PDB file of C-alpha atoms in Angstrom:
ATOM      1  CA  UNK J  25    -172.524  26.329  34.970  1.00  0.00           C
ATOM      2  CA  UNK J  26    -175.652  27.020  34.577  1.00  0.00           C
ATOM      3  CA  UNK J  27    -175.766  24.740  30.784  1.00  0.00           C
ATOM      4  CA  UNK J  28    -173.431  22.037  32.084  1.00  0.00           C
ATOM      5  CA  UNK J  29    -175.657  21.307  35.159  1.00  0.00           C
ATOM      6  CA  UNK J  30    -178.530  20.319  33.383  1.00  0.00           C
ATOM      7  CA  UNK J  31    -177.330  17.556  31.740  1.00  0.00           C
ATOM      8  CA  UNK J  32    -176.623  14.785  34.335  1.00  0.00           C
ATOM      9  CA  UNK J  33    -180.454  15.563  35.004  1.00  0.00           C
ATOM     10  CA  UNK J  34    -181.586  14.785  31.514  1.00  0.00           C
ATOM     11  CA  UNK J  35    -179.251  11.706  30.983  1.00  0.00           C
ATOM     12  CA  UNK J  36    -181.437   9.056  32.297  1.00  0.00           C
ATOM     13  CA  UNK J  37    -183.708   9.603  29.932  1.00  0.00           C
ATOM     14  CA  UNK J  38    -181.182   8.459  27.389  1.00  0.00           C
ATOM     15  CA  UNK J  39    -179.753   5.842  29.270  1.00  0.00           C
ATOM     16  CA  UNK J  40    -182.091   3.657  30.525  1.00  0.00           C
ATOM     17  CA  UNK J  41    -183.613   2.211  27.154  1.00  0.00           C
ATOM     18  CA  UNK J  42    -180.168   1.514  26.069  1.00  0.00           C
ATOM     19  CA  UNK J  43    -179.550  -0.097  29.503  1.00  0.00           C
ATOM     20  CA  UNK J  44    -182.837  -2.117  29.176  1.00  0.00           C
ATOM     21  CA  UNK J  45    -181.653  -3.109  25.685  1.00  0.00           C
ATOM     22  CA  UNK J  46    -178.093  -3.980  26.449  1.00  0.00           C
ATOM     23  CA  UNK J  47    -178.944  -5.715  30.000  1.00  0.00           C
ATOM     24  CA  UNK J  48    -180.630  -8.483  27.724  1.00  0.00           C
ATOM     25  CA  UNK J  49    -177.494  -9.370  26.173  1.00  0.00           C
ATOM     26  CA  UNK J  50    -174.980  -9.880  29.485  1.00  0.00           C
ATOM     27  CA  UNK J  51    -174.715 -12.600  31.507  1.00  0.00           C
ATOM     28  CA  UNK J  52    -177.126 -12.142  34.651  1.00  0.00           C
ATOM     29  CA  UNK J  53    -174.638 -11.356  37.185  1.00  0.00           C
ATOM     30  CA  UNK J  54    -172.798  -9.057  34.663  1.00  0.00           C
ATOM     31  CA  UNK J  55    -176.032  -7.200  33.986  1.00  0.00           C
ATOM     32  CA  UNK J  56    -176.550  -6.880  37.541  1.00  0.00           C
ATOM     33  CA  UNK J  57    -173.640  -4.849  38.348  1.00  0.00           C
ATOM     34  CA  UNK J  58    -173.559  -3.035  35.356  1.00  0.00           C
ATOM     35  CA  UNK J  59    -177.566  -1.988  35.963  1.00  0.00           C
ATOM     36  CA  UNK J  60    -176.477  -0.963  39.709  1.00  0.00           C
ATOM     37  CA  UNK J  61    -173.767   0.721  38.836  1.00  0.00           C
ATOM     38  CA  UNK J  62    -175.181   3.150  36.283  1.00  0.00           C
ATOM     39  CA  UNK J  63    -178.166   3.711  38.509  1.00  0.00           C
ATOM     40  CA  UNK J  64    -176.122   4.859  41.105  1.00  0.00           C
ATOM     41  CA  UNK J  65    -173.925   6.875  39.051  1.00  0.00           C
ATOM     42  CA  UNK J  66    -176.702   8.528  37.032  1.00  0.00           C
ATOM     43  CA  UNK J  67    -178.662   9.021  40.388  1.00  0.00           C
ATOM     44  CA  UNK J  68    -175.773  10.347  42.257  1.00  0.00           C
ATOM     45  CA  UNK J  69    -174.724  12.830  39.292  1.00  0.00           C
ATOM     46  CA  UNK J  70    -178.155  14.373  38.876  1.00  0.00           C
ATOM     47  CA  UNK J  71    -178.633  15.015  42.782  1.00  0.00           C
ATOM     48  CA  UNK J  72    -175.088  16.747  42.667  1.00  0.00           C
ATOM     49  CA  UNK J  73    -176.471  19.002  40.089  1.00  0.00           C
ATOM     50  CA  UNK J  74    -179.914  19.701  41.469  1.00  0.00           C
ATOM     51  CA  UNK J  75    -177.527  20.734  44.684  1.00  0.00           C
ATOM     52  CA  UNK J  76    -175.268  22.913  43.166  1.00  0.00           C
ATOM     53  CA  UNK J  77    -178.289  24.662  41.092  1.00  0.00           C
ATOM     54  CA  UNK J  78    -179.327  25.074  44.845  1.00  0.00           C
ATOM     55  CA  UNK J  79    -176.202  26.380  46.182  1.00  0.00           C
ATOM     56  CA  UNK J  80    -175.514  28.414  43.134  1.00  0.00           C
ATOM     57  CA  UNK J  81    -178.911  30.424  43.896  1.00  0.00           C
ATOM     58  CA  UNK J  82    -178.457  30.399  47.299  1.00  0.00           C
ATOM     59  CA  UNK J  83    -175.320  31.872  47.388  1.00  0.00           C
ATOM     60  CA  UNK J  84    -176.751  35.070  45.368  1.00  0.00           C
ATOM     61  CA  UNK J  85    -179.106  36.101  48.334  1.00  0.00           C
ATOM     62  CA  UNK J  86    -177.687  39.153  50.220  1.00  0.00           C
ATOM     63  CA  UNK J  87    -177.482  37.480  53.217  1.00  0.00           C
ATOM     64  CA  UNK J  88    -176.064  34.416  52.536  1.00  0.00           C
ATOM     65  CA  UNK J  89    -173.303  36.046  50.517  1.00  0.00           C
ATOM     66  CA  UNK J  90    -172.240  38.259  53.831  1.00  0.00           C
ATOM     67  CA  UNK J  91    -172.603  35.369  55.517  1.00  0.00           C
ATOM     68  CA  UNK J  92    -169.947  33.745  53.211  1.00  0.00           C
ATOM     69  CA  UNK J  93    -167.917  37.072  52.305  1.00  0.00           C
ATOM     70  CA  UNK J  94    -168.721  36.781  49.137  1.00  0.00           C
ATOM     71  CA  UNK J  95    -169.688  39.771  46.512  1.00  0.00           C
ATOM     72  CA  UNK J  96    -173.093  39.248  45.078  1.00  0.00           C
ATOM     73  CA  UNK J  97    -172.459  41.375  42.250  1.00  0.00           C
ATOM     74  CA  UNK J  98    -169.860  39.108  40.760  1.00  0.00           C
ATOM     75  CA  UNK J  99    -171.671  35.787  41.508  1.00  0.00           C
ATOM     76  CA  UNK J 100    -175.052  36.943  40.057  1.00  0.00           C
ATOM     77  CA  UNK J 101    -173.013  38.611  36.842  1.00  0.00           C
ATOM     78  CA  UNK J 102    -174.681  37.251  33.506  1.00  0.00           C
ATOM     79  CA  UNK J 103    -176.719  34.742  35.025  1.00  0.00           C
ATOM     80  CA  UNK J 104    -179.983  35.825  35.563  1.00  0.00           C
ATOM     81  CA  UNK J 105    -181.691  32.370  35.712  1.00  0.00           C
ATOM     82  CA  UNK J 106    -179.881  30.863  38.612  1.00  0.00           C
ATOM     83  CA  UNK J 107    -181.782  32.128  41.172  1.00  0.00           C
ATOM     84  CA  UNK J 108    -185.115  31.039  39.737  1.00  0.00           C
ATOM     85  CA  UNK J 109    -183.848  27.488  38.847  1.00  0.00           C
ATOM     86  CA  UNK J 110    -182.408  27.490  42.237  1.00  0.00           C
ATOM     87  CA  UNK J 111    -185.864  27.553  43.497  1.00  0.00           C
ATOM     88  CA  UNK J 112    -187.167  23.971  42.137  1.00  0.00           C
ATOM     89  CA  UNK J 113    -183.615  22.787  42.451  1.00  0.00           C
ATOM     90  CA  UNK J 114    -183.804  23.046  46.076  1.00  0.00           C
ATOM     91  CA  UNK J 115    -187.543  21.945  46.720  1.00  0.00           C
ATOM     92  CA  UNK J 116    -186.455  18.909  44.777  1.00  0.00           C
ATOM     93  CA  UNK J 117    -183.797  18.248  47.232  1.00  0.00           C
ATOM     94  CA  UNK J 118    -185.608  18.286  49.927  1.00  0.00           C
ATOM     95  CA  UNK J 119    -188.500  16.056  48.673  1.00  0.00           C
ATOM     96  CA  UNK J 120    -185.970  13.592  47.971  1.00  0.00           C
ATOM     97  CA  UNK J 121    -184.173  13.537  50.925  1.00  0.00           C
ATOM     98  CA  UNK J 122    -187.127  13.175  52.408  1.00  0.00           C
ATOM     99  CA  UNK J 123    -188.506  10.321  50.294  1.00  0.00           C
ATOM    100  CA  UNK J 124    -184.820   8.353  50.378  1.00  0.00           C
ATOM    101  CA  UNK J 125    -185.176   8.821  54.302  1.00  0.00           C
ATOM    102  CA  UNK J 126    -188.609   7.288  54.289  1.00  0.00           C
ATOM    103  CA  UNK J 127    -188.043   4.697  51.593  1.00  0.00           C
ATOM    104  CA  UNK J 128    -185.038   2.952  53.764  1.00  0.00           C
ATOM    105  CA  UNK J 129    -187.176   3.457  56.779  1.00  0.00           C
ATOM    106  CA  UNK J 130    -190.217   1.365  55.425  1.00  0.00           C
ATOM    107  CA  UNK J 131    -187.531  -1.238  54.330  1.00  0.00           C
ATOM    108  CA  UNK J 132    -185.968  -1.425  57.671  1.00  0.00           C
ATOM    109  CA  UNK J 133    -189.577  -1.547  59.140  1.00  0.00           C
ATOM    110  CA  UNK J 134    -190.666  -4.689  56.688  1.00  0.00           C
ATOM    111  CA  UNK J 135    -187.201  -6.701  57.264  1.00  0.00           C
ATOM    112  CA  UNK J 136    -187.488  -6.149  61.192  1.00  0.00           C
ATOM    113  CA  UNK J 137    -191.397  -6.948  61.319  1.00  0.00           C
ATOM    114  CA  UNK J 138    -190.491 -10.271  59.173  1.00  0.00           C
ATOM    115  CA  UNK J 139    -187.754 -11.497  61.451  1.00  0.00           C
ATOM    116  CA  UNK J 140    -189.677 -11.256  64.365  1.00  0.00           C
ATOM    117  CA  UNK J 141    -192.256 -13.389  62.973  1.00  0.00           C
ATOM    118  CA  UNK J 142    -190.342 -16.008  61.512  1.00  0.00           C
ATOM    119  CA  UNK J 143    -188.079 -16.130  64.767  1.00  0.00           C
ATOM    120  CA  UNK J 144    -190.303 -18.568  66.741  1.00  0.00           C
ATOM    121  CA  UNK J 145    -191.481 -20.666  63.629  1.00  0.00           C
ATOM    122  CA  UNK J 146    -189.672 -24.193  63.021  1.00  0.00           C
ATOM    123  CA  UNK J 147    -186.254 -23.545  61.272  1.00  0.00           C
ATOM    124  CA  UNK J 148    -183.288 -25.619  60.229  1.00  0.00           C
ATOM    125  CA  UNK J 149    -179.984 -23.682  59.856  1.00  0.00           C
ATOM    126  CA  UNK J 150    -181.203 -20.789  57.094  1.00  0.00           C
ATOM    127  CA  UNK J 151    -184.644 -22.426  56.237  1.00  0.00           C
ATOM    128  CA  UNK J 152    -187.515 -21.533  57.989  1.00  0.00           C
ATOM    129  CA  UNK J 153    -190.668 -23.358  57.454  1.00  0.00           C
ATOM    130  CA  UNK J 154    -194.161 -21.487  57.979  1.00  0.00           C
ATOM    131  CA  UNK J 155    -197.170 -23.470  57.878  1.00  0.00           C
ATOM    132  CA  UNK J 156    -199.571 -22.183  55.606  1.00  0.00           C
ATOM    133  CA  UNK J 157    -201.705 -23.644  52.528  1.00  0.00           C
ATOM    134  CA  UNK J 158    -199.755 -21.037  50.008  1.00  0.00           C
ATOM    135  CA  UNK J 159    -197.277 -22.054  48.036  1.00  0.00           C
ATOM    136  CA  UNK J 160    -194.575 -19.170  48.638  1.00  0.00           C
ATOM    137  CA  UNK J 161    -191.034 -19.315  48.957  1.00  0.00           C
ATOM    138  CA  UNK J 162    -188.802 -16.250  49.249  1.00  0.00           C
ATOM    139  CA  UNK J 163    -185.164 -15.361  50.475  1.00  0.00           C
ATOM    140  CA  UNK J 164    -185.420 -12.850  53.540  1.00  0.00           C
ATOM    141  CA  UNK J 165    -182.072 -10.767  53.884  1.00  0.00           C
ATOM    142  CA  UNK J 166    -180.763 -10.010  56.989  1.00  0.00           C
ATOM    143  CA  UNK J 167    -178.612 -10.780  59.925  1.00  0.00           C
ATOM    144  CA  UNK J 168    -178.841 -14.082  59.591  1.00  0.00           C
ATOM    145  CA  UNK J 169    -180.675 -14.238  55.960  1.00  0.00           C
ATOM    146  CA  UNK J 170    -183.343 -17.039  55.700  1.00  0.00           C
ATOM    147  CA  UNK J 171    -184.590 -18.948  53.504  1.00  0.00           C
ATOM    148  CA  UNK J 172    -188.598 -18.804  53.921  1.00  0.00           C
ATOM    149  CA  UNK J 173    -190.974 -21.652  52.393  1.00  0.00           C
ATOM    150  CA  UNK J 174    -194.342 -22.224  53.246  1.00  0.00           C
ATOM    151  CA  UNK J 175    -195.955 -26.333  53.706  1.00  0.00           C
ATOM    152  CA  UNK J 176    -197.709 -25.154  50.853  1.00  0.00           C
ATOM    153  CA  UNK J 177    -195.033 -24.794  48.510  1.00  0.00           C
ATOM    154  CA  UNK J 178    -193.360 -28.035  50.065  1.00  0.00           C
ATOM    155  CA  UNK J 179    -196.261 -30.063  49.049  1.00  0.00           C
ATOM    156  CA  UNK J 180    -196.474 -28.820  45.733  1.00  0.00           C
ATOM    157  CA  UNK J 181    -192.808 -29.416  44.469  1.00  0.00           C
ATOM    158  CA  UNK J 182    -190.797 -32.935  44.732  1.00  0.00           C
ATOM    159  CA  UNK J 183    -187.707 -33.424  46.491  1.00  0.00           C
ATOM    160  CA  UNK J 184    -185.374 -32.668  43.703  1.00  0.00           C
ATOM    161  CA  UNK J 185    -187.429 -29.694  43.134  1.00  0.00           C
ATOM    162  CA  UNK J 186    -187.307 -28.511  46.392  1.00  0.00           C
ATOM    163  CA  UNK J 187    -183.584 -28.708  46.632  1.00  0.00           C
ATOM    164  CA  UNK J 188    -183.274 -26.662  43.537  1.00  0.00           C
ATOM    165  CA  UNK J 189    -186.034 -24.043  45.159  1.00  0.00           C
ATOM    166  CA  UNK J 190    -183.793 -24.137  48.532  1.00  0.00           C
ATOM    167  CA  UNK J 191    -180.303 -23.566  46.205  1.00  0.00           C
ATOM    168  CA  UNK J 192    -181.891 -20.934  44.205  1.00  0.00           C
ATOM    169  CA  UNK J 193    -183.035 -18.732  47.058  1.00  0.00           C
ATOM    170  CA  UNK J 194    -179.992 -19.578  48.892  1.00  0.00           C
ATOM    171  CA  UNK J 195    -178.083 -17.809  46.099  1.00  0.00           C
ATOM    172  CA  UNK J 196    -179.555 -14.544  46.529  1.00  0.00           C
ATOM    173  CA  UNK J 197    -178.902 -14.467  50.032  1.00  0.00           C
ATOM    174  CA  UNK J 198    -174.945 -15.608  49.437  1.00  0.00           C
ATOM    175  CA  UNK J 199    -174.994 -13.258  46.644  1.00  0.00           C
ATOM    176  CA  UNK J 200    -176.746 -10.354  48.565  1.00  0.00           C
ATOM    177  CA  UNK J 201    -179.053  -9.659  45.682  1.00  0.00           C
ATOM    178  CA  UNK J 202    -181.137  -7.466  48.551  1.00  0.00           C
ATOM    179  CA  UNK J 203    -177.735  -4.882  48.289  1.00  0.00           C
ATOM    180  CA  UNK J 204    -178.388  -4.470  44.328  1.00  0.00           C
ATOM    181  CA  UNK J 205    -182.153  -4.254  44.511  1.00  0.00           C
ATOM    182  CA  UNK J 206    -181.503  -1.217  47.791  1.00  0.00           C
ATOM    183  CA  UNK J 207    -179.247   0.322  45.302  1.00  0.00           C
ATOM    184  CA  UNK J 208    -181.530   0.611  42.570  1.00  0.00           C
ATOM    185  CA  UNK J 209    -184.441   1.595  44.679  1.00  0.00           C
ATOM    186  CA  UNK J 210    -182.814   4.148  46.437  1.00  0.00           C
ATOM    187  CA  UNK J 211    -181.417   5.929  42.801  1.00  0.00           C
ATOM    188  CA  UNK J 212    -185.272   5.211  41.194  1.00  0.00           C
ATOM    189  CA  UNK J 213    -186.090   7.796  44.618  1.00  0.00           C
ATOM    190  CA  UNK J 214    -183.499  10.081  43.569  1.00  0.00           C
ATOM    191  CA  UNK J 215    -184.344  10.212  39.951  1.00  0.00           C
ATOM    192  CA  UNK J 216    -187.798   8.732  38.792  1.00  0.00           C
ATOM    193  CA  UNK J 217    -187.047   8.275  35.341  1.00  0.00           C
ATOM    194  CA  UNK J 218    -184.454   5.417  36.674  1.00  0.00           C
ATOM    195  CA  UNK J 219    -187.875   3.430  37.465  1.00  0.00           C
ATOM    196  CA  UNK J 220    -187.269   1.652  33.981  1.00  0.00           C
ATOM    197  CA  UNK J 221    -184.172  -0.162  35.343  1.00  0.00           C
ATOM    198  CA  UNK J 222    -186.140  -2.007  37.898  1.00  0.00           C
ATOM    199  CA  UNK J 223    -187.666  -5.106  35.711  1.00  0.00           C
ATOM    200  CA  UNK J 224    -184.249  -5.680  34.102  1.00  0.00           C
ATOM    201  CA  UNK J 225    -182.267  -5.567  36.953  1.00  0.00           C
ATOM    202  CA  UNK J 226    -185.275  -8.166  38.970  1.00  0.00           C
ATOM    203  CA  UNK J 227    -184.960 -10.410  35.579  1.00  0.00           C
ATOM    204  CA  UNK J 228    -181.250 -10.084  35.773  1.00  0.00           C
ATOM    205  CA  UNK J 229    -181.118 -11.292  39.655  1.00  0.00           C
ATOM    206  CA  UNK J 230    -183.492 -14.519  39.264  1.00  0.00           C
ATOM    207  CA  UNK J 231    -181.135 -15.365  36.198  1.00  0.00           C
ATOM    208  CA  UNK J 232    -178.410 -15.246  38.206  1.00  0.00           C
ATOM    209  CA  UNK J 233    -179.977 -17.116  41.001  1.00  0.00           C
ATOM    210  CA  UNK J 234    -181.304 -19.704  38.427  1.00  0.00           C
ATOM    211  CA  UNK J 235    -177.870 -20.466  37.054  1.00  0.00           C
ATOM    212  CA  UNK J 236    -176.573 -20.685  40.694  1.00  0.00           C
ATOM    213  CA  UNK J 237    -179.263 -23.351  41.215  1.00  0.00           C
ATOM    214  CA  UNK J 238    -178.280 -25.347  38.245  1.00  0.00           C
ATOM    215  CA  UNK J 239    -174.634 -25.231  38.804  1.00  0.00           C
ATOM    216  CA  UNK J 240    -175.438 -26.617  42.484  1.00  0.00           C
ATOM    217  CA  UNK J 241    -177.343 -29.515  41.398  1.00  0.00           C
ATOM    218  CA  UNK J 242    -176.064 -30.041  38.031  1.00  0.00           C
ATOM    219  CA  UNK J 243    -179.377 -30.269  36.201  1.00  0.00           C
ATOM    220  CA  UNK J 244    -180.570 -27.763  34.286  1.00  0.00           C
ATOM    221  CA  UNK J 245    -183.758 -29.227  33.228  1.00  0.00           C
ATOM    222  CA  UNK J 246    -184.505 -29.995  36.637  1.00  0.00           C
ATOM    223  CA  UNK J 247    -183.977 -26.433  37.485  1.00  0.00           C
ATOM    224  CA  UNK J 248    -186.348 -25.405  35.060  1.00  0.00           C
ATOM    225  CA  UNK J 249    -189.210 -27.495  36.008  1.00  0.00           C
ATOM    226  CA  UNK J 250    -188.951 -26.553  39.647  1.00  0.00           C
ATOM    227  CA  UNK J 251    -188.677 -22.905  38.539  1.00  0.00           C
ATOM    228  CA  UNK J 252    -191.967 -23.423  36.462  1.00  0.00           C
ATOM    229  CA  UNK J 253    -193.910 -25.719  38.880  1.00  0.00           C
ATOM    230  CA  UNK J 254    -193.076 -22.884  42.418  1.00  0.00           C
ATOM    231  CA  UNK J 255    -194.454 -20.249  39.801  1.00  0.00           C
ATOM    232  CA  UNK J 256    -197.381 -21.874  38.673  1.00  0.00           C
ATOM    233  CA  UNK J 257    -198.293 -23.215  42.331  1.00  0.00           C
ATOM    234  CA  UNK J 258    -197.779 -19.480  43.929  1.00  0.00           C
ATOM    235  CA  UNK J 259    -199.525 -17.440  41.095  1.00  0.00           C
ATOM    236  CA  UNK J 260    -202.545 -19.996  41.372  1.00  0.00           C
ATOM    237  CA  UNK J 261    -202.881 -19.522  45.229  1.00  0.00           C
ATOM    238  CA  UNK J 262    -202.334 -15.330  44.530  1.00  0.00           C
ATOM    239  CA  UNK J 263    -199.700 -12.739  45.883  1.00  0.00           C
ATOM    240  CA  UNK J 264    -198.625 -12.731  49.574  1.00  0.00           C
ATOM    241  CA  UNK J 265    -197.385  -9.627  51.757  1.00  0.00           C
ATOM    242  CA  UNK J 266    -193.692 -10.252  51.885  1.00  0.00           C
ATOM    243  CA  UNK J 267    -190.547  -7.216  52.214  1.00  0.00           C
ATOM    244  CA  UNK J 268    -190.476  -5.409  48.952  1.00  0.00           C
ATOM    245  CA  UNK J 269    -186.247  -6.185  49.391  1.00  0.00           C
ATOM    246  CA  UNK J 270    -186.984  -9.946  49.512  1.00  0.00           C
ATOM    247  CA  UNK J 271    -186.245 -12.308  46.488  1.00  0.00           C
ATOM    248  CA  UNK J 272    -188.257 -15.505  45.258  1.00  0.00           C
ATOM    249  CA  UNK J 273    -187.718 -17.799  42.183  1.00  0.00           C
ATOM    250  CA  UNK J 274    -191.426 -17.432  41.377  1.00  0.00           C
ATOM    251  CA  UNK J 275    -190.637 -13.473  40.426  1.00  0.00           C
ATOM    252  CA  UNK J 276    -190.309 -12.148  36.800  1.00  0.00           C
ATOM    253  CA  UNK J 277    -190.943 -13.406  33.306  1.00  0.00           C
ATOM    254  CA  UNK J 278    -190.737 -17.190  34.501  1.00  0.00           C
ATOM    255  CA  UNK J 279    -191.092 -18.501  30.727  1.00  0.00           C
ATOM    256  CA  UNK J 280    -188.001 -16.377  29.509  1.00  0.00           C
ATOM    257  CA  UNK J 281    -185.971 -17.881  32.544  1.00  0.00           C
ATOM    258  CA  UNK J 282    -187.241 -21.532  32.035  1.00  0.00           C
ATOM    259  CA  UNK J 283    -186.401 -21.120  28.096  1.00  0.00           C
ATOM    260  CA  UNK J 284    -182.841 -19.680  29.228  1.00  0.00           C
ATOM    261  CA  UNK J 285    -182.564 -22.371  31.505  1.00  0.00           C
ATOM    262  CA  UNK J 286    -182.929 -25.080  28.955  1.00  0.00           C
ATOM    263  CA  UNK J 287    -180.492 -23.414  26.388  1.00  0.00           C
ATOM    264  CA  UNK J 288    -177.154 -24.216  26.485  1.00  0.00           C
ATOM    265  CA  UNK J 289    -175.031 -21.386  27.931  1.00  0.00           C
ATOM    266  CA  UNK J 290    -172.639 -20.189  25.172  1.00  0.00           C
ATOM    267  CA  UNK J 291    -169.204 -21.095  26.453  1.00  0.00           C
ATOM    268  CA  UNK J 292    -167.452 -17.444  26.858  1.00  0.00           C
ATOM    269  CA  UNK J 293    -169.283 -14.479  28.448  1.00  0.00           C
ATOM    270  CA  UNK J 294    -171.288 -12.285  25.750  1.00  0.00           C
ATOM    271  CA  UNK J 295    -170.335  -8.775  25.775  1.00  0.00           C
ATOM    272  CA  UNK J 296    -172.375  -5.413  24.563  1.00  0.00           C
ATOM    273  CA  UNK J 297    -172.095  -4.443  21.080  1.00  0.00           C
ATOM    274  CA  UNK J 298    -169.690  -1.650  20.517  1.00  0.00           C
ATOM    275  CA  UNK J 299    -172.410   0.834  19.623  1.00  0.00           C
ATOM    276  CA  UNK J 300    -174.972  -0.042  22.883  1.00  0.00           C
ATOM    277  CA  UNK J 301    -171.536  -0.124  24.777  1.00  0.00           C
ATOM    278  CA  UNK J 302    -170.145   3.450  23.765  1.00  0.00           C
ATOM    279  CA  UNK J 303    -173.270   5.008  24.472  1.00  0.00           C
ATOM    280  CA  UNK J 304    -173.577   3.767  27.598  1.00  0.00           C
ATOM    281  CA  UNK J 305    -170.093   4.757  28.818  1.00  0.00           C
ATOM    282  CA  UNK J 306    -170.800   8.310  26.937  1.00  0.00           C
ATOM    283  CA  UNK J 307    -173.865   8.968  28.947  1.00  0.00           C
ATOM    284  CA  UNK J 308    -171.963   7.955  31.900  1.00  0.00           C
ATOM    285  CA  UNK J 309    -169.100  10.048  30.938  1.00  0.00           C
ATOM    286  CA  UNK J 310    -171.242  13.234  30.119  1.00  0.00           C
ATOM    287  CA  UNK J 311    -173.325  12.782  33.327  1.00  0.00           C
ATOM    288  CA  UNK J 312    -169.776  12.549  35.230  1.00  0.00           C
ATOM    289  CA  UNK J 313    -167.936  15.095  33.357  1.00  0.00           C
ATOM    290  CA  UNK J 314    -170.925  17.852  33.467  1.00  0.00           C
ATOM    291  CA  UNK J 315    -171.387  17.440  37.386  1.00  0.00           C
ATOM    292  CA  UNK J 316    -167.512  18.212  37.350  1.00  0.00           C
ATOM    293  CA  UNK J 317    -167.072  20.684  35.370  1.00  0.00           C
ATOM    294  CA  UNK J 318    -170.173  22.795  36.854  1.00  0.00           C
ATOM    295  CA  UNK J 319    -168.626  21.786  40.568  1.00  0.00           C
ATOM    296  CA  UNK J 320    -165.437  23.689  39.230  1.00  0.00           C
ATOM    297  CA  UNK J 321    -166.942  26.478  37.707  1.00  0.00           C
ATOM    298  CA  UNK J 322    -169.065  27.417  40.719  1.00  0.00           C
ATOM    299  CA  UNK J 323    -166.071  27.043  42.974  1.00  0.00           C
ATOM    300  CA  UNK J 324    -163.834  29.382  40.697  1.00  0.00           C
ATOM    301  CA  UNK J 325    -166.759  31.752  40.694  1.00  0.00           C
ATOM    302  CA  UNK J 326    -166.779  31.523  44.501  1.00  0.00           C
ATOM    303  CA  UNK J 327    -162.948  31.991  44.766  1.00  0.00           C
ATOM    304  CA  UNK J 328    -163.817  35.211  42.412  1.00  0.00           C
ATOM    305  CA  UNK J 329    -166.146  36.702  44.641  1.00  0.00           C
ATOM    306  CA  UNK J 330    -164.454  35.918  47.907  1.00  0.00           C
ATOM    307  CA  UNK J 331    -161.212  37.491  46.572  1.00  0.00           C
ATOM    308  CA  UNK J 332    -163.134  40.527  45.291  1.00  0.00           C
ATOM    309  CA  UNK J 333    -164.888  40.773  48.870  1.00  0.00           C
ATOM    310  CA  UNK J 334    -161.382  40.266  50.545  1.00  0.00           C
ATOM    311  CA  UNK J 335    -160.227  43.407  48.350  1.00  0.00           C
ATOM    312  CA  UNK J 336    -163.148  45.609  49.216  1.00  0.00           C
ATOM    313  CA  UNK J 337    -162.544  45.029  53.069  1.00  0.00           C
ATOM    314  CA  UNK J 338    -158.580  45.548  52.929  1.00  0.00           C
ATOM    315  CA  UNK J 339    -159.461  48.864  50.898  1.00  0.00           C
ATOM    316  CA  UNK J 340    -161.731  49.865  53.437  1.00  0.00           C
ATOM    317  CA  UNK J 341    -159.216  49.487  56.282  1.00  0.00           C
ATOM    318  CA  UNK J 342    -156.820  51.378  54.032  1.00  0.00           C
ATOM    319  CA  UNK J 343    -159.374  54.192  53.845  1.00  0.00           C
ATOM    320  CA  UNK J 344    -159.550  54.442  57.751  1.00  0.00           C
ATOM    321  CA  UNK J 345    -156.051  54.785  58.038  1.00  0.00           C
TER     322      UNK J 345
END
């Protein structure tokens, strides 16, 4: 168990560069799902590995073993590195738990503050107009989700470009893209090596919304022009504070997005090259299998220790007779 349990902790360092390269060759929607699923599997596998390291070490402490009716001698046989490895694992697990809870509270606080701020603003359906000369627009998740746009952004775009902008931000809300962002944010909190998936996921989500807006308006050139003009206007005015889980059409590598919109999409969805797909599947399989193998070994060791302790108890009872 002590050897297999390290594999899930190391696997993200190999999988992230491969995933970043592979995401560029997938359709935006497919890339977003694949990146999010990969991040969650790797993060949960590494967290489970830390938990088993901490548990294996804790069970070798005499008072824990006695409380669990285990034989410490059998549990500790041949594994001198278990207890030293368990200490940093337990510390890391505690720190990660605190970090995840803090991040969740921060995101919820930001979303609630934003919704309170726009509750009294001018709105029509899911559209909320904020009186501000700085050009800005973003999708604010929540119940209900809102498209927040400033008067400065409305003045910067033509009527057709505004419709593209609204369609783009509405695609973020209907596609629940903030859930993808939140999942990867929590995965990064559980394993910092996964932070390399943030940028490709953000790009995939914006491209997903771009394609949805182009389909809704029926004009890819207009969509590209609206995205470009909105981004130029927003960057000229400077960035402003908005919730981290909100998405905006002005984010990410806009020139790449504009180029993609002006390029005729392929008629069939592209798949990853076989080598990249096999490597990513291998990373996921190794992580999951290593966790399962370590859990099986730990469970077997606990059963042996419980059985031995039970036999000693029965023997002592018999001697007493």
